[in-house]
Short mmCIF file of C-alpha atoms in Angstrom, two decimals:
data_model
loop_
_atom_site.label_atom_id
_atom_site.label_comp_id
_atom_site.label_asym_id
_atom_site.label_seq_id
_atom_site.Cartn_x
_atom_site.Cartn_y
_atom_site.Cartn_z
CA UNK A 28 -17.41 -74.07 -19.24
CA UNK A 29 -19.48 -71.67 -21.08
CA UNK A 30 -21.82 -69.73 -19.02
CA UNK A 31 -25.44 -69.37 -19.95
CA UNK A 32 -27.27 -65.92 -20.93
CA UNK A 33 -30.37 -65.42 -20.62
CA UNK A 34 -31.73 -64.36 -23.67
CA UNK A 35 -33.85 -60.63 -23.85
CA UNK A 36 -37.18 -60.88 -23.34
CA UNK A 37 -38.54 -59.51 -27.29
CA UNK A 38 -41.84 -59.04 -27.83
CA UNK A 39 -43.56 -61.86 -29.54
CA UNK A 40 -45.83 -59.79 -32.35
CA UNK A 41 -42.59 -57.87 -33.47
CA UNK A 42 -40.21 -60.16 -32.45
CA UNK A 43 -38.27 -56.95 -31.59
CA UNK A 44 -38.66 -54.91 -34.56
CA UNK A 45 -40.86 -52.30 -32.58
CA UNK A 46 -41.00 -49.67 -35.96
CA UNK A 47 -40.93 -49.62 -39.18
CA UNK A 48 -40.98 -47.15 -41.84
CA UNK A 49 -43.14 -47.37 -45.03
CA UNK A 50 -42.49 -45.42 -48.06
CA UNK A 51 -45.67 -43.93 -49.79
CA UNK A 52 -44.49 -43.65 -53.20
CA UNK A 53 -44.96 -39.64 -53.38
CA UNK A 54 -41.13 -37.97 -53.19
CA UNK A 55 -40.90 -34.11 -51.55
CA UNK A 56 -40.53 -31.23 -53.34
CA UNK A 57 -36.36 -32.45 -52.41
CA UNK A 58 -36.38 -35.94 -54.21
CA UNK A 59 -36.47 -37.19 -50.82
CA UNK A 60 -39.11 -40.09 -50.77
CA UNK A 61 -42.40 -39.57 -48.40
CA UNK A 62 -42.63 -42.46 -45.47
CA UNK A 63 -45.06 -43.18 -42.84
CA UNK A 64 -42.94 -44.58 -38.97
CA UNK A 65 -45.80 -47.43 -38.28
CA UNK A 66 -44.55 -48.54 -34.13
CA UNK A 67 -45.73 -52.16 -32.77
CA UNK A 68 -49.29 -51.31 -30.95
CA UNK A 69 -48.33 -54.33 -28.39
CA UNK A 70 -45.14 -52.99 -26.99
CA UNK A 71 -44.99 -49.59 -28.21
CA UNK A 72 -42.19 -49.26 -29.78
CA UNK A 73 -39.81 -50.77 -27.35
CA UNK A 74 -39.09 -54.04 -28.47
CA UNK A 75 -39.50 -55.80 -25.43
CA UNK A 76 -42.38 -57.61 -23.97
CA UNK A 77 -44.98 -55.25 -21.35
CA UNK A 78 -44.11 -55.91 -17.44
CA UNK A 79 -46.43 -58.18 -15.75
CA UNK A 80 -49.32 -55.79 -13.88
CA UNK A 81 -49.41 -56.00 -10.19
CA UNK A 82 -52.03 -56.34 -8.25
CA UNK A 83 -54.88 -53.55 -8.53
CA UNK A 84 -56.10 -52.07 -5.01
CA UNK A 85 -59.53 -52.23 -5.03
CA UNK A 86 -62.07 -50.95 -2.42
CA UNK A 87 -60.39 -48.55 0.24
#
């Protein structure tokens, strides 16, 4: 009997690709090729969907 998983909770803008990096097109003084690390501004960066809030206290 094959037992279930449950599967990871992603998050669903990224769809758990939290960064990427972009090249520019400029290189370095190296060769080496300039790139910007963009990171998903809904998780960020993790992967994985936010934990629910809790309740905020309010008043005294």
């Amino acid at each position: 009997m094959p037992e279930n998983t449950s599967a990871p909770r992603l998050c669903r803008d990224c769809d758990g690709f939290a960064s990427v990096a972009i090249t520019t097109g400029t290189r370095h003084l190296d060769g080496t090729r300039a790139t910007l690390t963009v990171v998903c501004p809904t998780c960020k960066g993790t992967g994985h969907r936010a934990p629910a809030l809790g309740f905020a206290r309010v008043g005294r």
